[in-house]
Amino acid sequence: MKKTDVKKLAKKTTADLKKDLLSSQSELRQLRSDLAMGKVKNADKAKEVRKKIARIMTFMNQQKEISKNG
């Protein structure tokens, strides 16, 4: 994920982040099943998606803390 992508994530609303989270989780699920069946040889893609999910969840938690303390 590029720095510009991370900056875009920071500007998104909570609803948009939830949509991105759900799509990334389904993408990871699909990648894992494809890896298990041998359809995909590049296991690094799953690692990238896991990191993307972590970043999205981090921004969601930050927004939650800001609104709680806001």
PDB file of N, CA and C in Angstrom:
ATOM      1  N   MET A   1       0.844  -1.166   0.000  1.00  0.00           N
ATOM      2  CA  MET A   1       0.000   0.000   0.000  1.00  0.00           C
ATOM      3  C   MET A   1       0.897   1.239   0.000  1.00  0.00           C
ATOM      4  N   LYS A   2       0.630   2.144  -0.918  1.00  0.00           N
ATOM      5  CA  LYS A   2       1.434   3.347  -1.045  1.00  0.00           C
ATOM      6  C   LYS A   2       1.024   4.377  -0.007  1.00  0.00           C
ATOM      7  N   LYS A   3       1.915   5.348   0.210  1.00  0.00           N
ATOM      8  CA  LYS A   3       1.621   6.395   1.186  1.00  0.00           C
ATOM      9  C   LYS A   3       0.389   7.193   0.791  1.00  0.00           C
ATOM     10  N   THR A   4       0.193   7.371  -0.508  1.00  0.00           N
ATOM     11  CA  THR A   4      -0.989   8.115  -0.949  1.00  0.00           C
ATOM     12  C   THR A   4      -2.263   7.351  -0.615  1.00  0.00           C
ATOM     13  N   ASP A   5      -2.203   6.021  -0.691  1.00  0.00           N
ATOM     14  CA  ASP A   5      -3.363   5.207  -0.330  1.00  0.00           C
ATOM     15  C   ASP A   5      -3.670   5.327   1.159  1.00  0.00           C
ATOM     16  N   VAL A   6      -2.627   5.390   1.965  1.00  0.00           N
ATOM     17  CA  VAL A   6      -2.812   5.527   3.411  1.00  0.00           C
ATOM     18  C   VAL A   6      -3.435   6.885   3.725  1.00  0.00           C
ATOM     19  N   LYS A   7      -2.991   7.923   3.024  1.00  0.00           N
ATOM     20  CA  LYS A   7      -3.563   9.256   3.238  1.00  0.00           C
ATOM     21  C   LYS A   7      -5.034   9.282   2.842  1.00  0.00           C
ATOM     22  N   LYS A   8      -5.382   8.568   1.777  1.00  0.00           N
ATOM     23  CA  LYS A   8      -6.779   8.497   1.355  1.00  0.00           C
ATOM     24  C   LYS A   8      -7.622   7.790   2.412  1.00  0.00           C
ATOM     25  N   LEU A   9      -7.051   6.749   3.018  1.00  0.00           N
ATOM     26  CA  LEU A   9      -7.776   6.038   4.075  1.00  0.00           C
ATOM     27  C   LEU A   9      -8.053   6.956   5.260  1.00  0.00           C
ATOM     28  N   ALA A  10      -7.090   7.798   5.583  1.00  0.00           N
ATOM     29  CA  ALA A  10      -7.239   8.690   6.731  1.00  0.00           C
ATOM     30  C   ALA A  10      -8.362   9.693   6.523  1.00  0.00           C
ATOM     31  N   LYS A  11      -8.656  10.032   5.279  1.00  0.00           N
ATOM     32  CA  LYS A  11      -9.682  11.030   4.979  1.00  0.00           C
ATOM     33  C   LYS A  11     -11.081  10.429   4.858  1.00  0.00           C
ATOM     34  N   LYS A  12     -11.192   9.108   4.821  1.00  0.00           N
ATOM     35  CA  LYS A  12     -12.490   8.464   4.613  1.00  0.00           C
ATOM     36  C   LYS A  12     -13.343   8.494   5.876  1.00  0.00           C
ATOM     37  N   THR A  13     -14.642   8.400   5.666  1.00  0.00           N
ATOM     38  CA  THR A  13     -15.574   8.345   6.789  1.00  0.00           C
ATOM     39  C   THR A  13     -15.610   6.921   7.344  1.00  0.00           C
ATOM     40  N   THR A  14     -16.228   6.781   8.487  1.00  0.00           N
ATOM     41  CA  THR A  14     -16.321   5.465   9.118  1.00  0.00           C
ATOM     42  C   THR A  14     -17.103   4.491   8.248  1.00  0.00           C
ATOM     43  N   ALA A  15     -18.158   4.965   7.606  1.00  0.00           N
ATOM     44  CA  ALA A  15     -18.961   4.091   6.745  1.00  0.00           C
ATOM     45  C   ALA A  15     -18.145   3.588   5.557  1.00  0.00           C
ATOM     46  N   ASP A  16     -17.353   4.477   4.967  1.00  0.00           N
ATOM     47  CA  ASP A  16     -16.506   4.068   3.845  1.00  0.00           C
ATOM     48  C   ASP A  16     -15.430   3.082   4.297  1.00  0.00           C
ATOM     49  N   LEU A  17     -14.895   3.320   5.492  1.00  0.00           N
ATOM     50  CA  LEU A  17     -13.884   2.404   6.019  1.00  0.00           C
ATOM     51  C   LEU A  17     -14.481   1.023   6.268  1.00  0.00           C
ATOM     52  N   LYS A  18     -15.722   0.977   6.742  1.00  0.00           N
ATOM     53  CA  LYS A  18     -16.380  -0.314   6.973  1.00  0.00           C
ATOM     54  C   LYS A  18     -16.567  -1.068   5.664  1.00  0.00           C
ATOM     55  N   LYS A  19     -16.942  -0.335   4.605  1.00  0.00           N
ATOM     56  CA  LYS A  19     -17.097  -0.969   3.294  1.00  0.00           C
ATOM     57  C   LYS A  19     -15.763  -1.533   2.811  1.00  0.00           C
ATOM     58  N   ASP A  20     -14.696  -0.727   2.968  1.00  0.00           N
ATOM     59  CA  ASP A  20     -13.370  -1.185   2.565  1.00  0.00           C
ATOM     60  C   ASP A  20     -12.932  -2.397   3.382  1.00  0.00           C
ATOM     61  N   LEU A  21     -13.256  -2.376   4.667  1.00  0.00           N
ATOM     62  CA  LEU A  21     -12.891  -3.486   5.543  1.00  0.00           C
ATOM     63  C   LEU A  21     -13.574  -4.774   5.103  1.00  0.00           C
ATOM     64  N   LEU A  22     -14.863  -4.688   4.823  1.00  0.00           N
ATOM     65  CA  LEU A  22     -15.602  -5.879   4.397  1.00  0.00           C
ATOM     66  C   LEU A  22     -15.081  -6.413   3.063  1.00  0.00           C
ATOM     67  N   SER A  23     -14.785  -5.519   2.131  1.00  0.00           N
ATOM     68  CA  SER A  23     -14.283  -5.983   0.835  1.00  0.00           C
ATOM     69  C   SER A  23     -12.890  -6.584   0.971  1.00  0.00           C
ATOM     70  N   SER A  24     -12.052  -6.005   1.828  1.00  0.00           N
ATOM     71  CA  SER A  24     -10.709  -6.547   2.036  1.00  0.00           C
ATOM     72  C   SER A  24     -10.764  -7.906   2.726  1.00  0.00           C
ATOM     73  N   GLN A  25     -11.682  -8.051   3.676  1.00  0.00           N
ATOM     74  CA  GLN A  25     -11.820  -9.336   4.358  1.00  0.00           C
ATOM     75  C   GLN A  25     -12.293 -10.419   3.400  1.00  0.00           C
ATOM     76  N   SER A  26     -13.214 -10.080   2.513  1.00  0.00           N
ATOM     77  CA  SER A  26     -13.670 -11.082   1.542  1.00  0.00           C
ATOM     78  C   SER A  26     -12.570 -11.399   0.540  1.00  0.00           C
ATOM     79  N   GLU A  27     -11.773 -10.386   0.183  1.00  0.00           N
ATOM     80  CA  GLU A  27     -10.637 -10.623  -0.713  1.00  0.00           C
ATOM     81  C   GLU A  27      -9.627 -11.565  -0.058  1.00  0.00           C
ATOM     82  N   LEU A  28      -9.362 -11.363   1.228  1.00  0.00           N
ATOM     83  CA  LEU A  28      -8.428 -12.223   1.948  1.00  0.00           C
ATOM     84  C   LEU A  28      -8.960 -13.651   2.029  1.00  0.00           C
ATOM     85  N   ARG A  29     -10.259 -13.787   2.296  1.00  0.00           N
ATOM     86  CA  ARG A  29     -10.870 -15.114   2.345  1.00  0.00           C
ATOM     87  C   ARG A  29     -10.696 -15.842   1.013  1.00  0.00           C
ATOM     88  N   GLN A  30     -10.934 -15.117  -0.072  1.00  0.00           N
ATOM     89  CA  GLN A  30     -10.799 -15.701  -1.406  1.00  0.00           C
ATOM     90  C   GLN A  30      -9.345 -16.074  -1.699  1.00  0.00           C
ATOM     91  N   LEU A  31      -8.418 -15.210  -1.322  1.00  0.00           N
ATOM     92  CA  LEU A  31      -6.998 -15.497  -1.533  1.00  0.00           C
ATOM     93  C   LEU A  31      -6.559 -16.739  -0.768  1.00  0.00           C
ATOM     94  N   ARG A  32      -7.027 -16.851   0.473  1.00  0.00           N
ATOM     95  CA  ARG A  32      -6.647 -18.010   1.281  1.00  0.00           C
ATOM     96  C   ARG A  32      -7.174 -19.307   0.678  1.00  0.00           C
ATOM     97  N   SER A  33      -8.391 -19.283   0.176  1.00  0.00           N
ATOM     98  CA  SER A  33      -8.928 -20.501  -0.431  1.00  0.00           C
ATOM     99  C   SER A  33      -8.199 -20.816  -1.734  1.00  0.00           C
ATOM    100  N   ASP A  34      -7.864 -19.778  -2.504  1.00  0.00           N
ATOM    101  CA  ASP A  34      -7.109 -20.001  -3.735  1.00  0.00           C
ATOM    102  C   ASP A  34      -5.710 -20.537  -3.447  1.00  0.00           C
ATOM    103  N   LEU A  35      -5.091 -20.041  -2.379  1.00  0.00           N
ATOM    104  CA  LEU A  35      -3.771 -20.548  -1.997  1.00  0.00           C
ATOM    105  C   LEU A  35      -3.850 -22.012  -1.585  1.00  0.00           C
ATOM    106  N   ALA A  36      -4.893 -22.361  -0.848  1.00  0.00           N
ATOM    107  CA  ALA A  36      -5.052 -23.739  -0.388  1.00  0.00           C
ATOM    108  C   ALA A  36      -5.269 -24.695  -1.555  1.00  0.00           C
ATOM    109  N   MET A  37      -5.966 -24.209  -2.589  1.00  0.00           N
ATOM    110  CA  MET A  37      -6.234 -25.055  -3.754  1.00  0.00           C
ATOM    111  C   MET A  37      -5.106 -25.007  -4.779  1.00  0.00           C
ATOM    112  N   GLY A  38      -4.133 -24.137  -4.553  1.00  0.00           N
ATOM    113  CA  GLY A  38      -3.006 -24.058  -5.459  1.00  0.00           C
ATOM    114  C   GLY A  38      -3.243 -23.193  -6.684  1.00  0.00           C
ATOM    115  N   LYS A  39      -4.300 -22.403  -6.681  1.00  0.00           N
ATOM    116  CA  LYS A  39      -4.589 -21.540  -7.824  1.00  0.00           C
ATOM    117  C   LYS A  39      -3.657 -20.335  -7.873  1.00  0.00           C
ATOM    118  N   VAL A  40      -3.219 -19.876  -6.696  1.00  0.00           N
ATOM    119  CA  VAL A  40      -2.366 -18.696  -6.604  1.00  0.00           C
ATOM    120  C   VAL A  40      -1.008 -19.115  -6.064  1.00  0.00           C
ATOM    121  N   LYS A  41       0.032 -18.630  -6.696  1.00  0.00           N
ATOM    122  CA  LYS A  41       1.382 -18.957  -6.241  1.00  0.00           C
ATOM    123  C   LYS A  41       1.980 -17.840  -5.387  1.00  0.00           C
ATOM    124  N   ASN A  42       1.410 -16.637  -5.475  1.00  0.00           N
ATOM    125  CA  ASN A  42       1.959 -15.478  -4.783  1.00  0.00           C
ATOM    126  C   ASN A  42       1.302 -15.310  -3.411  1.00  0.00           C
ATOM    127  N   ALA A  43       1.971 -15.787  -2.384  1.00  0.00           N
ATOM    128  CA  ALA A  43       1.434 -15.691  -1.029  1.00  0.00           C
ATOM    129  C   ALA A  43       1.621 -14.291  -0.449  1.00  0.00           C
ATOM    130  N   ASP A  44       2.443 -13.472  -1.083  1.00  0.00           N
ATOM    131  CA  ASP A  44       2.679 -12.116  -0.594  1.00  0.00           C
ATOM    132  C   ASP A  44       1.440 -11.240  -0.701  1.00  0.00           C
ATOM    133  N   LYS A  45       0.570 -11.543  -1.628  1.00  0.00           N
ATOM    134  CA  LYS A  45      -0.654 -10.758  -1.794  1.00  0.00           C
ATOM    135  C   LYS A  45      -1.524 -10.856  -0.540  1.00  0.00           C
ATOM    136  N   ALA A  46      -1.592 -12.033   0.060  1.00  0.00           N
ATOM    137  CA  ALA A  46      -2.372 -12.212   1.286  1.00  0.00           C
ATOM    138  C   ALA A  46      -1.779 -11.379   2.420  1.00  0.00           C
ATOM    139  N   LYS A  47      -0.471 -11.299   2.461  1.00  0.00           N
ATOM    140  CA  LYS A  47       0.203 -10.496   3.480  1.00  0.00           C
ATOM    141  C   LYS A  47      -0.148  -9.015   3.313  1.00  0.00           C
ATOM    142  N   GLU A  48      -0.172  -8.543   2.077  1.00  0.00           N
ATOM    143  CA  GLU A  48      -0.528  -7.151   1.804  1.00  0.00           C
ATOM    144  C   GLU A  48      -1.965  -6.856   2.223  1.00  0.00           C
ATOM    145  N   VAL A  49      -2.859  -7.776   1.942  1.00  0.00           N
ATOM    146  CA  VAL A  49      -4.271  -7.574   2.286  1.00  0.00           C
ATOM    147  C   VAL A  49      -4.448  -7.571   3.805  1.00  0.00           C
ATOM    148  N   ARG A  50      -3.730  -8.447   4.514  1.00  0.00           N
ATOM    149  CA  ARG A  50      -3.803  -8.451   5.982  1.00  0.00           C
ATOM    150  C   ARG A  50      -3.344  -7.111   6.553  1.00  0.00           C
ATOM    151  N   LYS A  51      -2.271  -6.561   5.985  1.00  0.00           N
ATOM    152  CA  LYS A  51      -1.773  -5.267   6.455  1.00  0.00           C
ATOM    153  C   LYS A  51      -2.766  -4.152   6.141  1.00  0.00           C
ATOM    154  N   LYS A  52      -3.418  -4.247   4.992  1.00  0.00           N
ATOM    155  CA  LYS A  52      -4.426  -3.248   4.629  1.00  0.00           C
ATOM    156  C   LYS A  52      -5.586  -3.288   5.617  1.00  0.00           C
ATOM    157  N   ILE A  53      -6.004  -4.494   5.984  1.00  0.00           N
ATOM    158  CA  ILE A  53      -7.082  -4.655   6.965  1.00  0.00           C
ATOM    159  C   ILE A  53      -6.675  -4.033   8.301  1.00  0.00           C
ATOM    160  N   ALA A  54      -5.441  -4.246   8.706  1.00  0.00           N
ATOM    161  CA  ALA A  54      -4.956  -3.682   9.969  1.00  0.00           C
ATOM    162  C   ALA A  54      -4.957  -2.158   9.919  1.00  0.00           C
ATOM    163  N   ARG A  55      -4.545  -1.596   8.793  1.00  0.00           N
ATOM    164  CA  ARG A  55      -4.541  -0.136   8.662  1.00  0.00           C
ATOM    165  C   ARG A  55      -5.959   0.428   8.732  1.00  0.00           C
ATOM    166  N   ILE A  56      -6.879  -0.227   8.039  1.00  0.00           N
ATOM    167  CA  ILE A  56      -8.269   0.234   8.048  1.00  0.00           C
ATOM    168  C   ILE A  56      -8.820   0.199   9.469  1.00  0.00           C
ATOM    169  N   MET A  57      -8.560  -0.888  10.180  1.00  0.00           N
ATOM    170  CA  MET A  57      -9.057  -1.007  11.552  1.00  0.00           C
ATOM    171  C   MET A  57      -8.416   0.040  12.464  1.00  0.00           C
ATOM    172  N   THR A  58      -7.152   0.361  12.220  1.00  0.00           N
ATOM    173  CA  THR A  58      -6.474   1.392  12.999  1.00  0.00           C
ATOM    174  C   THR A  58      -7.149   2.740  12.809  1.00  0.00           C
ATOM    175  N   PHE A  59      -7.441   3.096  11.557  1.00  0.00           N
ATOM    176  CA  PHE A  59      -8.107   4.369  11.299  1.00  0.00           C
ATOM    177  C   PHE A  59      -9.514   4.389  11.889  1.00  0.00           C
ATOM    178  N   MET A  60     -10.202   3.261  11.848  1.00  0.00           N
ATOM    179  CA  MET A  60     -11.538   3.197  12.444  1.00  0.00           C
ATOM    180  C   MET A  60     -11.465   3.424  13.951  1.00  0.00           C
ATOM    181  N   ASN A  61     -10.482   2.808  14.599  1.00  0.00           N
ATOM    182  CA  ASN A  61     -10.322   2.983  16.046  1.00  0.00           C
ATOM    183  C   ASN A  61      -9.929   4.413  16.394  1.00  0.00           C
ATOM    184  N   GLN A  62      -9.089   5.026  15.561  1.00  0.00           N
ATOM    185  CA  GLN A  62      -8.705   6.413  15.801  1.00  0.00           C
ATOM    186  C   GLN A  62      -9.917   7.331  15.701  1.00  0.00           C
ATOM    187  N   GLN A  63     -10.753   7.106  14.699  1.00  0.00           N
ATOM    188  CA  GLN A  63     -11.950   7.930  14.549  1.00  0.00           C
ATOM    189  C   GLN A  63     -12.907   7.724  15.715  1.00  0.00           C
ATOM    190  N   LYS A  64     -12.988   6.494  16.201  1.00  0.00           N
ATOM    191  CA  LYS A  64     -13.857   6.206  17.341  1.00  0.00           C
ATOM    192  C   LYS A  64     -13.366   6.945  18.588  1.00  0.00           C
ATOM    193  N   GLU A  65     -12.058   6.952  18.813  1.00  0.00           N
ATOM    194  CA  GLU A  65     -11.489   7.645  19.966  1.00  0.00           C
ATOM    195  C   GLU A  65     -11.696   9.153  19.865  1.00  0.00           C
ATOM    196  N   ILE A  66     -11.540   9.688  18.663  1.00  0.00           N
ATOM    197  CA  ILE A  66     -11.729  11.127  18.472  1.00  0.00           C
ATOM    198  C   ILE A  66     -13.174  11.517  18.760  1.00  0.00           C
ATOM    199  N   SER A  67     -14.110  10.716  18.259  1.00  0.00           N
ATOM    200  CA  SER A  67     -15.519  11.046  18.488  1.00  0.00           C
ATOM    201  C   SER A  67     -15.907  10.859  19.958  1.00  0.00           C
ATOM    202  N   LYS A  68     -15.267   9.904  20.623  1.00  0.00           N
ATOM    203  CA  LYS A  68     -15.558   9.665  22.037  1.00  0.00           C
ATOM    204  C   LYS A  68     -15.030  10.820  22.892  1.00  0.00           C
ATOM    205  N   ASN A  69     -13.815  11.267  22.585  1.00  0.00           N
ATOM    206  CA  ASN A  69     -13.191  12.332  23.369  1.00  0.00           C
ATOM    207  C   ASN A  69     -13.545  13.723  22.856  1.00  0.00           C
ATOM    208  N   GLY A  70     -14.008  13.776  21.586  1.00  0.00           N
ATOM    209  CA  GLY A  70     -14.235  14.989  20.856  1.00  0.00           C
ATOM    210  C   GLY A  70     -14.968  16.059  21.476  1.00  0.00           C
TER     211      GLY A  70
END
